[in-house]
PDB file of C-alpha atoms in Angstrom:
ATOM      1  CA  UNK A  25      42.396  98.555  60.480  1.00 50.00           C
ATOM      2  CA  UNK A  26      45.045  97.231  58.108  1.00 44.00           C
ATOM      3  CA  UNK A  27      47.563  99.758  59.511  1.00 41.00           C
ATOM      4  CA  UNK A  28      46.912  98.545  63.071  1.00 39.00           C
ATOM      5  CA  UNK A  29      47.597  94.988  61.946  1.00 36.00           C
ATOM      6  CA  UNK A  30      50.978  95.971  60.460  1.00 36.00           C
ATOM      7  CA  UNK A  31      51.866  98.043  63.531  1.00 36.00           C
ATOM      8  CA  UNK A  32      51.050  95.050  65.732  1.00 37.00           C
ATOM      9  CA  UNK A  33      53.134  92.700  63.593  1.00 37.00           C
ATOM     10  CA  UNK A  34      56.038  95.193  63.587  1.00 35.00           C
ATOM     11  CA  UNK A  35      55.975  95.497  67.374  1.00 36.00           C
ATOM     12  CA  UNK A  36      55.853  91.706  67.708  1.00 38.00           C
ATOM     13  CA  UNK A  37      58.885  91.282  65.406  1.00 35.00           C
ATOM     14  CA  UNK A  38      60.817  94.023  67.206  1.00 36.00           C
ATOM     15  CA  UNK A  39      60.085  92.374  70.536  1.00 38.00           C
ATOM     16  CA  UNK A  40      61.146  88.967  69.248  1.00 38.00           C
ATOM     17  CA  UNK A  41      64.402  90.308  67.950  1.00 38.00           C
ATOM     18  CA  UNK A  42      65.198  92.590  70.882  1.00 43.00           C
ATOM     19  CA  UNK A  43      63.454  91.107  73.904  1.00 48.00           C
ATOM     20  CA  UNK A  44      65.039  88.348  75.891  1.00 54.00           C
ATOM     21  CA  UNK A  45      63.576  85.974  78.393  1.00 77.00           C
ATOM     22  CA  UNK A  46      66.825  86.148  80.387  1.00 87.00           C
ATOM     23  CA  UNK A  47      68.018  88.942  82.632  1.00 92.00           C
ATOM     24  CA  UNK A  48      71.095  89.184  84.829  1.00 94.00           C
ATOM     25  CA  UNK A  49      72.050  91.923  87.263  1.00 95.00           C
ATOM     26  CA  UNK A  50      75.144  91.722  89.398  1.00 96.00           C
ATOM     27  CA  UNK A  51      77.538  93.692  91.522  1.00 97.00           C
ATOM     28  CA  UNK A  52      80.848  91.947  92.100  1.00 97.00           C
ATOM     29  CA  UNK A  53      82.268  94.955  93.887  1.00 97.00           C
ATOM     30  CA  UNK A  54      80.803  96.340  97.105  1.00 97.00           C
ATOM     31  CA  UNK A  55      77.952  98.717  96.448  1.00 97.00           C
ATOM     32  CA  UNK A  56      75.843 100.933  98.656  1.00 96.00           C
ATOM     33  CA  UNK A  57      72.441 100.131 100.096  1.00 96.00           C
ATOM     34  CA  UNK A  58      70.877 102.802  97.856  1.00 95.00           C
ATOM     35  CA  UNK A  59      72.409 101.403  94.668  1.00 95.00           C
ATOM     36  CA  UNK A  60      71.525  97.805  95.543  1.00 95.00           C
ATOM     37  CA  UNK A  61      67.950  98.724  96.486  1.00 92.00           C
ATOM     38  CA  UNK A  62      67.360  99.888  92.919  1.00 92.00           C
ATOM     39  CA  UNK A  63      68.077  96.328  91.684  1.00 91.00           C
ATOM     40  CA  UNK A  64      66.766  94.168  94.521  1.00 91.00           C
ATOM     41  CA  UNK A  65      63.262  93.735  95.870  1.00 88.00           C
ATOM     42  CA  UNK A  66      64.293  92.850  99.406  1.00 91.00           C
ATOM     43  CA  UNK A  67      64.266  95.046 102.510  1.00 91.00           C
ATOM     44  CA  UNK A  68      67.853  96.010 103.199  1.00 95.00           C
ATOM     45  CA  UNK A  69      68.268  97.456 106.703  1.00 94.00           C
ATOM     46  CA  UNK A  70      69.315 101.112 107.066  1.00 94.00           C
ATOM     47  CA  UNK A  71      72.879 100.231 108.042  1.00 96.00           C
ATOM     48  CA  UNK A  72      73.399  97.751 105.170  1.00 97.00           C
ATOM     49  CA  UNK A  73      76.661  98.340 103.337  1.00 97.00           C
ATOM     50  CA  UNK A  74      79.172  96.444 101.228  1.00 98.00           C
ATOM     51  CA  UNK A  75      76.312  94.883  99.290  1.00 98.00           C
ATOM     52  CA  UNK A  76      77.099  92.289  96.626  1.00 98.00           C
ATOM     53  CA  UNK A  77      74.492  90.568  94.510  1.00 98.00           C
ATOM     54  CA  UNK A  78      73.880  88.270  91.588  1.00 97.00           C
ATOM     55  CA  UNK A  79      70.336  88.118  90.232  1.00 95.00           C
ATOM     56  CA  UNK A  80      69.435  85.864  87.305  1.00 95.00           C
ATOM     57  CA  UNK A  81      65.971  85.349  85.853  1.00 91.00           C
ATOM     58  CA  UNK A  82      65.498  83.097  82.867  1.00 87.00           C
ATOM     59  CA  UNK A  83      62.174  82.331  81.280  1.00 76.00           C
ATOM     60  CA  UNK A  84      59.075  82.241  83.407  1.00 70.00           C
ATOM     61  CA  UNK A  85      60.419  80.263  86.361  1.00 73.00           C
ATOM     62  CA  UNK A  86      64.210  80.128  86.446  1.00 86.00           C
ATOM     63  CA  UNK A  87      65.383  82.338  89.298  1.00 91.00           C
ATOM     64  CA  UNK A  88      68.779  82.254  90.951  1.00 94.00           C
ATOM     65  CA  UNK A  89      69.697  84.981  93.432  1.00 96.00           C
ATOM     66  CA  UNK A  90      72.719  85.436  95.673  1.00 98.00           C
ATOM     67  CA  UNK A  91      73.037  88.455  97.965  1.00 98.00           C
ATOM     68  CA  UNK A  92      75.575  89.335 100.623  1.00 98.00           C
ATOM     69  CA  UNK A  93      75.704  92.419 102.801  1.00 98.00           C
ATOM     70  CA  UNK A  94      77.163  93.666 106.054  1.00 98.00           C
ATOM     71  CA  UNK A  95      75.022  95.357 108.668  1.00 98.00           C
ATOM     72  CA  UNK A  96      75.447  97.013 112.058  1.00 98.00           C
ATOM     73  CA  UNK A  97      75.621  94.275 114.730  1.00 97.00           C
ATOM     74  CA  UNK A  98      72.569  95.638 116.553  1.00 97.00           C
ATOM     75  CA  UNK A  99      70.491  95.303 113.350  1.00 96.00           C
ATOM     76  CA  UNK A 100      71.624  91.809 112.392  1.00 97.00           C
ATOM     77  CA  UNK A 101      68.772  89.739 113.844  1.00 97.00           C
ATOM     78  CA  UNK A 102      66.057  92.283 113.014  1.00 97.00           C
ATOM     79  CA  UNK A 103      67.349  92.443 109.417  1.00 97.00           C
ATOM     80  CA  UNK A 104      66.919  88.685 109.106  1.00 97.00           C
ATOM     81  CA  UNK A 105      63.431  88.872 110.666  1.00 97.00           C
ATOM     82  CA  UNK A 106      62.473  91.567 108.131  1.00 96.00           C
ATOM     83  CA  UNK A 107      63.739  89.435 105.216  1.00 96.00           C
ATOM     84  CA  UNK A 108      61.665  86.462 106.403  1.00 97.00           C
ATOM     85  CA  UNK A 109      58.545  88.570 106.947  1.00 97.00           C
ATOM     86  CA  UNK A 110      58.853  90.246 103.530  1.00 95.00           C
ATOM     87  CA  UNK A 111      59.316  86.940 101.703  1.00 95.00           C
ATOM     88  CA  UNK A 112      56.353  85.331 103.468  1.00 96.00           C
ATOM     89  CA  UNK A 113      54.175  88.379 102.743  1.00 96.00           C
ATOM     90  CA  UNK A 114      55.197  88.580  99.070  1.00 93.00           C
ATOM     91  CA  UNK A 115      54.581  84.859  98.552  1.00 93.00           C
ATOM     92  CA  UNK A 116      51.350  84.802 100.615  1.00 95.00           C
ATOM     93  CA  UNK A 117      52.520  82.096 102.991  1.00 95.00           C
ATOM     94  CA  UNK A 118      53.779  81.580 106.529  1.00 96.00           C
ATOM     95  CA  UNK A 119      56.926  79.464 106.326  1.00 96.00           C
ATOM     96  CA  UNK A 120      58.472  79.055 109.788  1.00 93.00           C
ATOM     97  CA  UNK A 121      62.112  79.801 108.922  1.00 95.00           C
ATOM     98  CA  UNK A 122      63.246  78.230 112.165  1.00 95.00           C
ATOM     99  CA  UNK A 123      66.684  79.142 113.428  1.00 97.00           C
ATOM    100  CA  UNK A 124      69.182  76.303 113.083  1.00 96.00           C
ATOM    101  CA  UNK A 125      72.895  75.663 113.372  1.00 95.00           C
ATOM    102  CA  UNK A 126      74.947  76.485 110.279  1.00 92.00           C
ATOM    103  CA  UNK A 127      76.172  72.885 110.265  1.00 90.00           C
ATOM    104  CA  UNK A 128      72.628  71.736 109.369  1.00 88.00           C
ATOM    105  CA  UNK A 129      72.394  74.078 106.370  1.00 90.00           C
ATOM    106  CA  UNK A 130      72.826  72.955 102.790  1.00 85.00           C
ATOM    107  CA  UNK A 131      75.206  75.670 101.620  1.00 80.00           C
ATOM    108  CA  UNK A 132      74.252  76.761  98.103  1.00 85.00           C
ATOM    109  CA  UNK A 133      76.923  77.019  95.432  1.00 91.00           C
ATOM    110  CA  UNK A 134      76.556  79.149  92.296  1.00 95.00           C
ATOM    111  CA  UNK A 135      76.292  77.401  88.939  1.00 93.00           C
ATOM    112  CA  UNK A 136      79.451  77.402  86.795  1.00 95.00           C
ATOM    113  CA  UNK A 137      78.002  79.847  84.300  1.00 94.00           C
ATOM    114  CA  UNK A 138      77.532  82.438  87.088  1.00 95.00           C
ATOM    115  CA  UNK A 139      81.161  82.385  88.208  1.00 95.00           C
ATOM    116  CA  UNK A 140      83.325  84.057  89.279  1.00 96.00           C
ATOM    117  CA  UNK A 141      81.601  85.135  92.493  1.00 97.00           C
ATOM    118  CA  UNK A 142      84.571  85.531  94.837  1.00 96.00           C
ATOM    119  CA  UNK A 143      82.426  87.378  97.383  1.00 97.00           C
ATOM    120  CA  UNK A 144      80.117  84.371  97.888  1.00 97.00           C
ATOM    121  CA  UNK A 145      81.727  82.028 100.407  1.00 94.00           C
ATOM    122  CA  UNK A 146      79.387  81.194 103.293  1.00 93.00           C
ATOM    123  CA  UNK A 147      81.637  78.248 104.199  1.00 91.00           C
ATOM    124  CA  UNK A 148      83.879  80.719 106.064  1.00 92.00           C
ATOM    125  CA  UNK A 149      81.141  81.519 108.604  1.00 94.00           C
ATOM    126  CA  UNK A 150      82.457  80.556 112.022  1.00 91.00           C
ATOM    127  CA  UNK A 151      79.815  81.826 114.420  1.00 95.00           C
ATOM    128  CA  UNK A 152      76.298  82.195 113.171  1.00 96.00           C
ATOM    129  CA  UNK A 153      73.039  80.527 112.323  1.00 97.00           C
ATOM    130  CA  UNK A 154      70.827  79.465 109.435  1.00 97.00           C
ATOM    131  CA  UNK A 155      67.225  80.358 108.676  1.00 97.00           C
ATOM    132  CA  UNK A 156      65.806  78.974 105.512  1.00 94.00           C
ATOM    133  CA  UNK A 157      63.321  76.834 103.730  1.00 92.00           C
ATOM    134  CA  UNK A 158      63.451  74.647 100.630  1.00 90.00           C
ATOM    135  CA  UNK A 159      60.123  75.762  99.119  1.00 92.00           C
ATOM    136  CA  UNK A 160      60.237  77.452  95.745  1.00 91.00           C
ATOM    137  CA  UNK A 161      61.201  81.138  96.001  1.00 93.00           C
ATOM    138  CA  UNK A 162      61.889  80.762  99.731  1.00 95.00           C
ATOM    139  CA  UNK A 163      65.031  82.255 101.199  1.00 96.00           C
ATOM    140  CA  UNK A 164      68.063  80.456 102.548  1.00 96.00           C
ATOM    141  CA  UNK A 165      69.719  82.877 104.941  1.00 97.00           C
ATOM    142  CA  UNK A 166      73.125  82.314 106.485  1.00 97.00           C
ATOM    143  CA  UNK A 167      74.033  84.722 109.258  1.00 98.00           C
ATOM    144  CA  UNK A 168      77.681  85.379 110.068  1.00 97.00           C
ATOM    145  CA  UNK A 169      77.537  86.848 113.569  1.00 97.00           C
ATOM    146  CA  UNK A 170      81.320  87.271 113.743  1.00 96.00           C
ATOM    147  CA  UNK A 171      81.349  89.677 110.781  1.00 97.00           C
ATOM    148  CA  UNK A 172      77.746  90.930 111.097  1.00 98.00           C
ATOM    149  CA  UNK A 173      77.166  89.621 107.574  1.00 98.00           C
ATOM    150  CA  UNK A 174      74.105  88.152 105.859  1.00 98.00           C
ATOM    151  CA  UNK A 175      74.186  85.704 102.946  1.00 97.00           C
ATOM    152  CA  UNK A 176      70.918  85.128 101.080  1.00 97.00           C
ATOM    153  CA  UNK A 177      70.181  82.536  98.435  1.00 96.00           C
ATOM    154  CA  UNK A 178      66.868  82.306  96.608  1.00 95.00           C
ATOM    155  CA  UNK A 179      65.795  80.144  93.705  1.00 93.00           C
ATOM    156  CA  UNK A 180      62.757  78.561  92.238  1.00 88.00           C
TER     157      UNK A 180
END
């Protein structure tokens, strides 16, 4: 019994010294759908390519996620529908994610400590739309129809 106590204490100390409550994963160069899917828990469409992402989790509730990918034009709208459906299913809710003009969207900007993120610039979207919600862990999706590109922001 005494040995189990010391083993438990040792594991606790090792975890305290080596475990962190922060985790960051990022790809600041274009990566493939397959490589990105290993890091991200979102449904990327089959034609997704040139995927960039920044994923930060700190503590129990601090989440900041930025994702950008290009997709075949014929998959653009269905890719956005799949993202919305997956987020609602995972969170056990039915947020409407109504389609709106980009001009009505609050464009998210990365925090200073996450920079540089030269690939994240949704302000350059000319033709497109916004689907998003402000609830915790909801998605903010900006769709660039001119480049068949999707920008996703998620936070708590």
